[in-house]
Structure formats: structure tokens, C-alpha cells
Amino acid sequence: MSKSSVKILGYGVDGYDFEQALEYAQDNGGQVVTINPEMILAAQKSTEFSQIINDAELVIPDGIGVQIGLQILGHKVKRIPGIEFGYSLLEKYSIAGKRVALVGAKPEVIALAVKNLKDKMPNLNIVYSHDGYFSDDNEIIKGLVESSADLILIALGSPKQEFFISKLKSHMPKSLMVGLGGSFDVWAGVVKRAPKIYQKLGLEWLYRTVKEPQRFKRIFPTLPLFLLKVLKERVSRG
Ligand code: UDP
């Protein structure tokens, strides 16, 4: 956790802007958590997950929910969409000729994502990639260690990716590791990101909920509950 962190429901979130966060991550390596309200509520029910978030080298506010929550608590922090953060890191590591690894998503999805990324960044040095449906963590960790990747993007959904990274971290203390949720599906072109206007208004979650109604049950109760808890925190602070 960096020095510029602010607290929300007991969890530190770094107050960097996009460029500062990119720089901090590259300089320090370690685990980057792209936090959202769902994760915070899940962490409140799990000491292990809480510990992982608290031990992360960088926690960035991925969604509008955390941005609004922080505003309610009087902190002006702008959200940093994980997918854009991950993409910018790939561009930087590609330019620097550093080694990159990707783990996550379905086999055909990761294959397509790797192909599309290489088309866009011809110098991208992908030294290891694997789909996200494996049973033996150690086998993947072994592959990653052997690849000596400098940047490792893990997209297994949350909290699976955060637990995996926390395990991997001790084996690769110098690398930078970011949990990226469903980003590979977007890079593969199998899931579309919301149109720009939704992104600008911070309403990507609404677009995705309408497009994938099965997400409704998961997302909808979360945001109001999260904001209610933040309001309570604000009131109790006076
Ligand atoms: N996934 C995976 N392994 C698993 C479960 C999920 O690789 O065991 C992938 C899934 O294919 C998808 C991503 O993890 O690419 C999760 O996407 P989701 O949209 O659920 O994540 P969110 O962004 O909501 O955390």
C-alpha cells in the first residue's frame, strides 16, 4: 500500500491518478488489486480476503461505486478502470521490451486475446499464457516462475484472482501482478465494453447488467448496500 491511500469501510484505496498509479506499479511491482464494491462487501465477510487486500502493494478504485463511496467520505479520487490500466501496462512493457504473462478466461478466449494484443502491439513479448480453468495452482505458478515474466495479468474473476496472485507473489517478488476480472473477454472481442457515453458517465455496470441480466442478481443489491454502509460510516464519523 502506498502512502497516498484513503480508507473506505476499513480498506485502503490509493489516491493516485491514472498516470501516477501506472508509474507506482511499475516502480514497485507486487500485487495490484482493482477494487470494486462487490469485492469490499465480500472482503468484509472474509478475513483471508481482507488480509490480501490490505497486503496489496497498490489498490486502485476500479469502478464508479468506489469513486462515489470515496466522495461521500470527502475524498476526491478518480476511478481507474482496471481494463484500461492493464492495457496501458501492456503498452509500456511492450515498449520497454519486458516479459509479459497472461492467465485467465476460457481457452479460446485467451488465445484470441493474445492474438489481438500481438496484432496491436507487435513488440509485445508474451512469454507465458494459460486459460483460467485449471485445477492445480502450483503447475501454473511453476510455468510463470520459469517464464520470469515481469508483468503478469490474471483474469480469473474476483476473489479467485486475488487469492491466486497472493500465492504467486512469494514466488515472484519482483514481478508486477494485476487482477483484471473479465478484461480478456473484451480484448478477445467476445464481450463488448459499454459505449463511450456509458463509460464517461460511470454507468458501465448498468450497461453490462442490461446486456447480461444474470449479472443483475449479483450487482444490483451490491451497490445500494455498499453505499448505505459508506453513508453509515460517514454519519458515525460525524
Ligand atoms: N474465469 C476463469 N476461471 C474461473 C472462473 C472465471 O478464468 O475459474 C474467467 C472468466 O472466463 C472471465 C473472468 O474470469 O473471463 C471473470 O469475468 P467476470 O466478468 O465474472 O469478472 P468481473 O470482472 O466481474 O470480476
mmCIF file of C-alpha atoms and ligand atoms in Angstrom:
data_model
loop_
_atom_site.group_PDB
_atom_site.id
_atom_site.type_symbol
_atom_site.label_atom_id
_atom_site.label_comp_id
_atom_site.label_asym_id
_atom_site.label_seq_id
_atom_site.Cartn_x
_atom_site.Cartn_y
_atom_site.Cartn_z
ATOM 1 C CA MET A 1 0.000 0.000 0.000
ATOM 2 C CA SER A 2 1.364 3.371 -0.982
ATOM 3 C CA LYS A 3 1.480 6.473 1.161
ATOM 4 C CA SER A 4 -1.360 8.274 -0.564
ATOM 5 C CA SER A 5 -4.093 5.866 0.482
ATOM 6 C CA VAL A 6 -7.533 6.752 1.805
ATOM 7 C CA LYS A 7 -9.831 4.403 3.720
ATOM 8 C CA ILE A 8 -13.236 3.126 2.800
ATOM 9 C CA LEU A 9 -15.066 0.678 5.084
ATOM 10 C CA GLY A 10 -11.711 -0.197 6.571
ATOM 11 C CA TYR A 11 -9.862 -0.821 3.290
ATOM 12 C CA GLY A 12 -7.109 1.392 1.953
ATOM 13 C CA VAL A 13 -7.518 2.644 -1.612
ATOM 14 C CA ASP A 14 -4.700 4.518 -3.288
ATOM 15 C CA GLY A 15 -5.488 8.062 -4.278
ATOM 16 C CA TYR A 16 -3.279 8.223 -7.351
ATOM 17 C CA ASP A 17 -4.487 9.352 -10.735
ATOM 18 C CA PHE A 18 -4.122 7.008 -13.711
ATOM 19 C CA GLU A 19 -0.584 8.023 -14.696
ATOM 20 C CA GLN A 20 0.700 8.099 -11.129
ATOM 21 C CA ALA A 21 -0.733 4.659 -10.449
ATOM 22 C CA LEU A 22 0.944 3.315 -13.611
ATOM 23 C CA GLU A 23 4.250 4.714 -12.501
ATOM 24 C CA TYR A 24 3.905 3.478 -8.937
ATOM 25 C CA ALA A 25 3.002 -0.026 -10.097
ATOM 26 C CA GLN A 26 5.958 -0.238 -12.489
ATOM 27 C CA ASP A 27 8.398 1.071 -9.906
ATOM 28 C CA ASN A 28 7.239 -1.114 -7.034
ATOM 29 C CA GLY A 29 5.864 -4.326 -8.539
ATOM 30 C CA GLY A 30 3.826 -6.660 -6.333
ATOM 31 C CA GLN A 31 0.065 -7.113 -6.252
ATOM 32 C CA VAL A 32 -2.377 -4.623 -7.733
ATOM 33 C CA VAL A 33 -5.997 -5.018 -6.619
ATOM 34 C CA THR A 34 -8.596 -3.339 -8.845
ATOM 35 C CA ILE A 35 -11.205 -2.902 -6.165
ATOM 36 C CA ASN A 36 -14.978 -2.531 -6.506
ATOM 37 C CA PRO A 37 -17.962 -2.532 -4.098
ATOM 38 C CA GLU A 38 -18.593 -6.255 -4.587
ATOM 39 C CA MET A 39 -15.064 -7.043 -3.505
ATOM 40 C CA ILE A 40 -15.253 -4.816 -0.449
ATOM 41 C CA LEU A 41 -18.500 -6.443 0.687
ATOM 42 C CA ALA A 42 -17.006 -9.897 0.074
ATOM 43 C CA ALA A 43 -13.860 -8.976 1.980
ATOM 44 C CA GLN A 44 -15.913 -7.866 4.981
ATOM 45 C CA LYS A 45 -17.035 -11.474 5.266
ATOM 46 C CA SER A 46 -13.570 -12.991 4.865
ATOM 47 C CA THR A 47 -10.517 -12.290 6.993
ATOM 48 C CA GLU A 48 -8.333 -14.003 4.427
ATOM 49 C CA PHE A 49 -9.555 -11.816 1.562
ATOM 50 C CA SER A 50 -9.293 -8.710 3.776
ATOM 51 C CA GLN A 51 -5.712 -9.612 4.545
ATOM 52 C CA ILE A 52 -4.887 -9.975 0.849
ATOM 53 C CA ILE A 53 -6.336 -6.540 0.056
ATOM 54 C CA ASN A 54 -4.501 -4.981 2.981
ATOM 55 C CA ASP A 55 -1.230 -6.595 1.905
ATOM 56 C CA ALA A 56 -1.511 -5.466 -1.726
ATOM 57 C CA GLU A 57 1.150 -3.070 -2.958
ATOM 58 C CA LEU A 58 -1.458 -0.996 -4.801
ATOM 59 C CA VAL A 59 -5.266 -0.812 -4.594
ATOM 60 C CA ILE A 60 -6.954 1.138 -7.367
ATOM 61 C CA PRO A 61 -10.626 2.169 -7.491
ATOM 62 C CA ASP A 62 -11.865 0.224 -10.485
ATOM 63 C CA GLY A 63 -15.485 1.260 -10.618
ATOM 64 C CA ILE A 64 -17.751 4.222 -10.148
ATOM 65 C CA GLY A 65 -19.111 2.673 -6.914
ATOM 66 C CA VAL A 66 -15.827 3.081 -5.064
ATOM 67 C CA GLN A 67 -15.347 6.573 -6.524
ATOM 68 C CA ILE A 68 -18.786 7.652 -5.263
ATOM 69 C CA GLY A 69 -18.162 5.988 -1.899
ATOM 70 C CA LEU A 70 -14.908 7.870 -1.502
ATOM 71 C CA GLN A 71 -16.622 11.121 -2.488
ATOM 72 C CA ILE A 72 -19.236 10.535 0.210
ATOM 73 C CA LEU A 73 -16.359 10.261 2.682
ATOM 74 C CA GLY A 74 -14.882 13.508 1.399
ATOM 75 C CA HIS A 75 -12.069 12.119 -0.758
ATOM 76 C CA LYS A 76 -11.669 13.258 -4.335
ATOM 77 C CA VAL A 77 -10.349 10.154 -6.045
ATOM 78 C CA LYS A 78 -10.998 9.366 -9.692
ATOM 79 C CA ARG A 79 -11.693 5.793 -10.739
ATOM 80 C CA ILE A 80 -9.117 3.871 -12.714
ATOM 81 C CA PRO A 81 -10.784 1.204 -14.867
ATOM 82 C CA GLY A 82 -8.755 -1.995 -14.425
ATOM 83 C CA ILE A 83 -9.064 -2.912 -18.088
ATOM 84 C CA GLU A 84 -7.514 0.396 -19.187
ATOM 85 C CA PHE A 85 -4.851 0.158 -16.513
ATOM 86 C CA GLY A 86 -3.909 -3.345 -17.686
ATOM 87 C CA TYR A 87 -3.842 -2.277 -21.325
ATOM 88 C CA SER A 88 -1.585 0.704 -20.607
ATOM 89 C CA LEU A 89 0.779 -1.542 -18.674
ATOM 90 C CA LEU A 90 0.966 -3.872 -21.674
ATOM 91 C CA GLU A 91 1.838 -0.910 -23.908
ATOM 92 C CA LYS A 92 4.560 0.249 -21.512
ATOM 93 C CA TYR A 93 6.051 -3.233 -21.080
ATOM 94 C CA SER A 94 5.900 -3.800 -24.812
ATOM 95 C CA ILE A 95 7.841 -0.589 -25.491
ATOM 96 C CA ALA A 96 10.354 -1.489 -22.777
ATOM 97 C CA GLY A 97 10.788 -4.993 -24.246
ATOM 98 C CA LYS A 98 9.859 -6.591 -20.934
ATOM 99 C CA ARG A 99 8.347 -10.020 -20.414
ATOM 100 C CA VAL A 100 4.606 -10.410 -20.057
ATOM 101 C CA ALA A 101 2.340 -13.287 -18.978
ATOM 102 C CA LEU A 102 -1.432 -13.677 -19.102
ATOM 103 C CA VAL A 103 -3.525 -16.216 -17.195
ATOM 104 C CA GLY A 104 -7.302 -16.428 -17.283
ATOM 105 C CA ALA A 105 -10.515 -16.813 -19.285
ATOM 106 C CA LYS A 106 -11.604 -19.752 -21.435
ATOM 107 C CA PRO A 107 -9.001 -21.429 -23.670
ATOM 108 C CA GLU A 108 -10.387 -19.983 -26.922
ATOM 109 C CA VAL A 109 -10.752 -16.558 -25.303
ATOM 110 C CA ILE A 110 -7.178 -16.295 -24.025
ATOM 111 C CA ALA A 111 -5.900 -17.496 -27.423
ATOM 112 C CA LEU A 112 -7.878 -14.765 -29.189
ATOM 113 C CA ALA A 113 -6.875 -12.127 -26.661
ATOM 114 C CA VAL A 114 -3.180 -12.984 -27.116
ATOM 115 C CA LYS A 115 -3.560 -12.804 -30.909
ATOM 116 C CA ASN A 116 -5.390 -9.463 -30.827
ATOM 117 C CA LEU A 117 -2.895 -7.945 -28.394
ATOM 118 C CA LYS A 118 0.037 -9.058 -30.543
ATOM 119 C CA ASP A 119 -1.641 -7.560 -33.623
ATOM 120 C CA LYS A 120 -1.954 -4.239 -31.810
ATOM 121 C CA MET A 121 1.473 -4.351 -30.133
ATOM 122 C CA PRO A 122 3.878 -6.243 -32.413
ATOM 123 C CA ASN A 123 6.717 -5.967 -29.910
ATOM 124 C CA LEU A 124 4.706 -7.414 -27.054
ATOM 125 C CA ASN A 125 6.806 -10.187 -25.527
ATOM 126 C CA ILE A 126 4.285 -12.714 -24.189
ATOM 127 C CA VAL A 127 6.400 -15.377 -22.506
ATOM 128 C CA TYR A 128 3.559 -17.361 -20.943
ATOM 129 C CA SER A 129 -0.198 -17.648 -21.313
ATOM 130 C CA HIS A 130 -2.742 -20.096 -19.926
ATOM 131 C CA ASP A 131 -6.514 -20.272 -19.678
ATOM 132 C CA GLY A 132 -8.150 -19.780 -16.301
ATOM 133 C CA TYR A 133 -9.725 -23.205 -15.901
ATOM 134 C CA PHE A 134 -7.003 -25.202 -14.166
ATOM 135 C CA SER A 135 -7.129 -27.328 -11.045
ATOM 136 C CA ASP A 136 -3.516 -27.195 -9.951
ATOM 137 C CA ASP A 137 -2.331 -23.701 -8.997
ATOM 138 C CA ASN A 138 1.205 -24.978 -8.491
ATOM 139 C CA GLU A 139 1.542 -26.083 -12.085
ATOM 140 C CA ILE A 140 0.651 -22.589 -13.322
ATOM 141 C CA ILE A 141 2.882 -20.965 -10.708
ATOM 142 C CA LYS A 142 5.754 -23.177 -11.886
ATOM 143 C CA GLY A 143 5.158 -22.104 -15.511
ATOM 144 C CA LEU A 144 5.074 -18.450 -14.516
ATOM 145 C CA VAL A 145 8.233 -18.689 -12.419
ATOM 146 C CA GLU A 146 10.046 -20.412 -15.297
ATOM 147 C CA SER A 147 8.899 -17.680 -17.688
ATOM 148 C CA SER A 148 10.426 -14.957 -15.460
ATOM 149 C CA ALA A 149 7.626 -12.630 -16.539
ATOM 150 C CA ASP A 150 7.951 -9.020 -15.383
ATOM 151 C CA LEU A 151 4.233 -8.308 -15.739
ATOM 152 C CA ILE A 152 1.557 -10.917 -15.001
ATOM 153 C CA LEU A 153 -2.087 -10.215 -15.748
ATOM 154 C CA ILE A 154 -4.513 -12.585 -14.043
ATOM 155 C CA ALA A 155 -8.173 -12.661 -15.088
ATOM 156 C CA LEU A 156 -9.991 -15.335 -13.076
ATOM 157 C CA GLY A 157 -12.737 -13.148 -11.626
ATOM 158 C CA SER A 158 -12.710 -11.998 -8.028
ATOM 159 C CA PRO A 159 -11.727 -13.160 -5.415
ATOM 160 C CA LYS A 160 -10.102 -16.117 -7.193
ATOM 161 C CA GLN A 161 -7.553 -13.916 -8.965
ATOM 162 C CA GLU A 162 -6.601 -12.067 -5.765
ATOM 163 C CA PHE A 163 -6.032 -15.339 -3.893
ATOM 164 C CA PHE A 164 -4.001 -16.715 -6.797
ATOM 165 C CA ILE A 165 -1.821 -13.603 -7.003
ATOM 166 C CA SER A 166 -1.208 -13.559 -3.265
ATOM 167 C CA LYS A 167 0.074 -17.151 -3.543
ATOM 168 C CA LEU A 168 2.188 -16.335 -6.610
ATOM 169 C CA LYS A 169 3.658 -13.209 -5.031
ATOM 170 C CA SER A 170 6.042 -15.038 -2.716
ATOM 171 C CA HIS A 171 7.479 -16.943 -5.702
ATOM 172 C CA MET A 172 7.964 -13.859 -7.886
ATOM 173 C CA PRO A 173 8.565 -10.928 -5.536
ATOM 174 C CA LYS A 174 9.950 -8.642 -8.232
ATOM 175 C CA SER A 175 7.147 -9.007 -10.770
ATOM 176 C CA LEU A 176 4.062 -6.847 -11.132
ATOM 177 C CA MET A 177 0.758 -8.766 -10.896
ATOM 178 C CA VAL A 178 -2.675 -7.370 -11.627
ATOM 179 C CA GLY A 179 -6.106 -8.976 -11.216
ATOM 180 C CA LEU A 180 -8.240 -7.990 -14.179
ATOM 181 C CA GLY A 181 -11.671 -9.682 -13.969
ATOM 182 C CA GLY A 182 -13.282 -10.051 -17.363
ATOM 183 C CA SER A 183 -10.770 -7.977 -19.357
ATOM 184 C CA PHE A 184 -9.503 -10.810 -21.558
ATOM 185 C CA ASP A 185 -13.041 -11.391 -22.842
ATOM 186 C CA VAL A 186 -13.074 -7.785 -24.031
ATOM 187 C CA TRP A 187 -9.578 -7.971 -25.569
ATOM 188 C CA ALA A 188 -10.617 -11.195 -27.322
ATOM 189 C CA GLY A 189 -13.612 -9.339 -28.735
ATOM 190 C CA VAL A 190 -16.139 -11.788 -27.277
ATOM 191 C CA VAL A 191 -17.569 -9.220 -24.864
ATOM 192 C CA LYS A 192 -18.061 -5.602 -25.859
ATOM 193 C CA ARG A 193 -17.275 -2.794 -23.471
ATOM 194 C CA ALA A 194 -20.114 -0.353 -22.914
ATOM 195 C CA PRO A 195 -20.302 2.546 -25.395
ATOM 196 C CA LYS A 196 -18.122 5.545 -24.516
ATOM 197 C CA ILE A 197 -21.023 7.577 -23.177
ATOM 198 C CA TYR A 198 -21.754 4.910 -20.512
ATOM 199 C CA GLN A 199 -18.036 4.805 -19.663
ATOM 200 C CA LYS A 200 -17.930 8.578 -19.296
ATOM 201 C CA LEU A 201 -20.961 8.646 -17.029
ATOM 202 C CA GLY A 202 -19.622 5.771 -14.942
ATOM 203 C CA LEU A 203 -22.574 3.628 -15.972
ATOM 204 C CA GLU A 204 -20.752 0.640 -17.458
ATOM 205 C CA TRP A 205 -22.206 -1.551 -14.734
ATOM 206 C CA LEU A 206 -25.724 -0.557 -15.844
ATOM 207 C CA TYR A 207 -24.977 -1.379 -19.487
ATOM 208 C CA ARG A 208 -23.472 -4.748 -18.566
ATOM 209 C CA THR A 209 -26.405 -5.548 -16.292
ATOM 210 C CA VAL A 210 -28.879 -4.894 -19.094
ATOM 211 C CA LYS A 211 -26.786 -6.909 -21.581
ATOM 212 C CA GLU A 212 -26.140 -9.773 -19.182
ATOM 213 C CA PRO A 213 -29.261 -9.966 -16.992
ATOM 214 C CA GLN A 214 -27.723 -12.799 -14.962
ATOM 215 C CA ARG A 215 -25.356 -10.161 -13.532
ATOM 216 C CA PHE A 216 -28.349 -8.280 -12.146
ATOM 217 C CA LYS A 217 -28.724 -10.526 -9.110
ATOM 218 C CA ARG A 218 -25.028 -10.181 -8.403
ATOM 219 C CA ILE A 219 -24.531 -6.481 -8.983
ATOM 220 C CA PHE A 220 -27.795 -4.815 -8.152
ATOM 221 C CA PRO A 221 -28.111 -5.414 -4.421
ATOM 222 C CA THR A 222 -24.403 -4.737 -4.016
ATOM 223 C CA LEU A 223 -24.169 -1.096 -4.999
ATOM 224 C CA PRO A 224 -27.018 0.271 -2.815
ATOM 225 C CA LEU A 225 -25.880 -1.882 0.112
ATOM 226 C CA PHE A 226 -22.310 -0.691 -0.296
ATOM 227 C CA LEU A 227 -23.319 2.975 -0.484
ATOM 228 C CA LEU A 228 -25.581 2.559 2.534
ATOM 229 C CA LYS A 229 -22.668 1.194 4.535
ATOM 230 C CA VAL A 230 -20.489 4.099 3.392
ATOM 231 C CA LEU A 231 -23.183 6.601 4.421
ATOM 232 C CA LYS A 232 -23.315 4.936 7.847
ATOM 233 C CA GLU A 233 -19.551 5.262 8.113
ATOM 234 C CA ARG A 234 -19.803 8.929 7.222
ATOM 235 C CA VAL A 235 -22.548 9.555 9.800
ATOM 236 C CA SER A 236 -20.622 7.738 12.515
ATOM 237 C CA ARG A 237 -17.580 9.875 11.771
ATOM 238 C CA GLY A 238 -19.716 12.980 12.281
HETATM 239 N N1 UDP B 1 -12.674 -17.217 -15.159
HETATM 240 C C1 UDP B 1 -11.570 -18.038 -15.203
HETATM 241 N N2 UDP B 1 -11.525 -19.107 -14.360
HETATM 242 C C2 UDP B 1 -12.512 -19.379 -13.480
HETATM 243 C C3 UDP B 1 -13.630 -18.508 -13.415
HETATM 244 C C4 UDP B 1 -13.674 -17.420 -14.269
HETATM 245 O O1 UDP B 1 -10.654 -17.819 -15.975
HETATM 246 O O2 UDP B 1 -12.405 -20.366 -12.756
HETATM 247 C C5 UDP B 1 -12.694 -16.068 -16.063
HETATM 248 C C6 UDP B 1 -13.931 -15.947 -16.921
HETATM 249 O O3 UDP B 1 -13.796 -16.764 -18.081
HETATM 250 C C7 UDP B 1 -13.900 -14.467 -17.234
HETATM 251 C C8 UDP B 1 -13.326 -13.859 -15.955
HETATM 252 O O4 UDP B 1 -12.675 -14.918 -15.292
HETATM 253 O O5 UDP B 1 -13.026 -14.223 -18.294
HETATM 254 C C9 UDP B 1 -14.336 -13.322 -14.960
HETATM 255 O O6 UDP B 1 -15.107 -12.447 -15.524
HETATM 256 P P1 UDP B 1 -16.223 -11.679 -14.708
HETATM 257 O O7 UDP B 1 -16.870 -10.801 -15.692
HETATM 258 O O8 UDP B 1 -17.036 -12.630 -13.900
HETATM 259 O O9 UDP B 1 -15.306 -10.883 -13.685
HETATM 260 P P2 UDP B 1 -15.529 -9.496 -13.011
HETATM 261 O O10 UDP B 1 -14.906 -8.504 -13.948
HETATM 262 O O11 UDP B 1 -16.996 -9.306 -12.833
HETATM 263 O O12 UDP B 1 -14.762 -9.718 -11.732
#
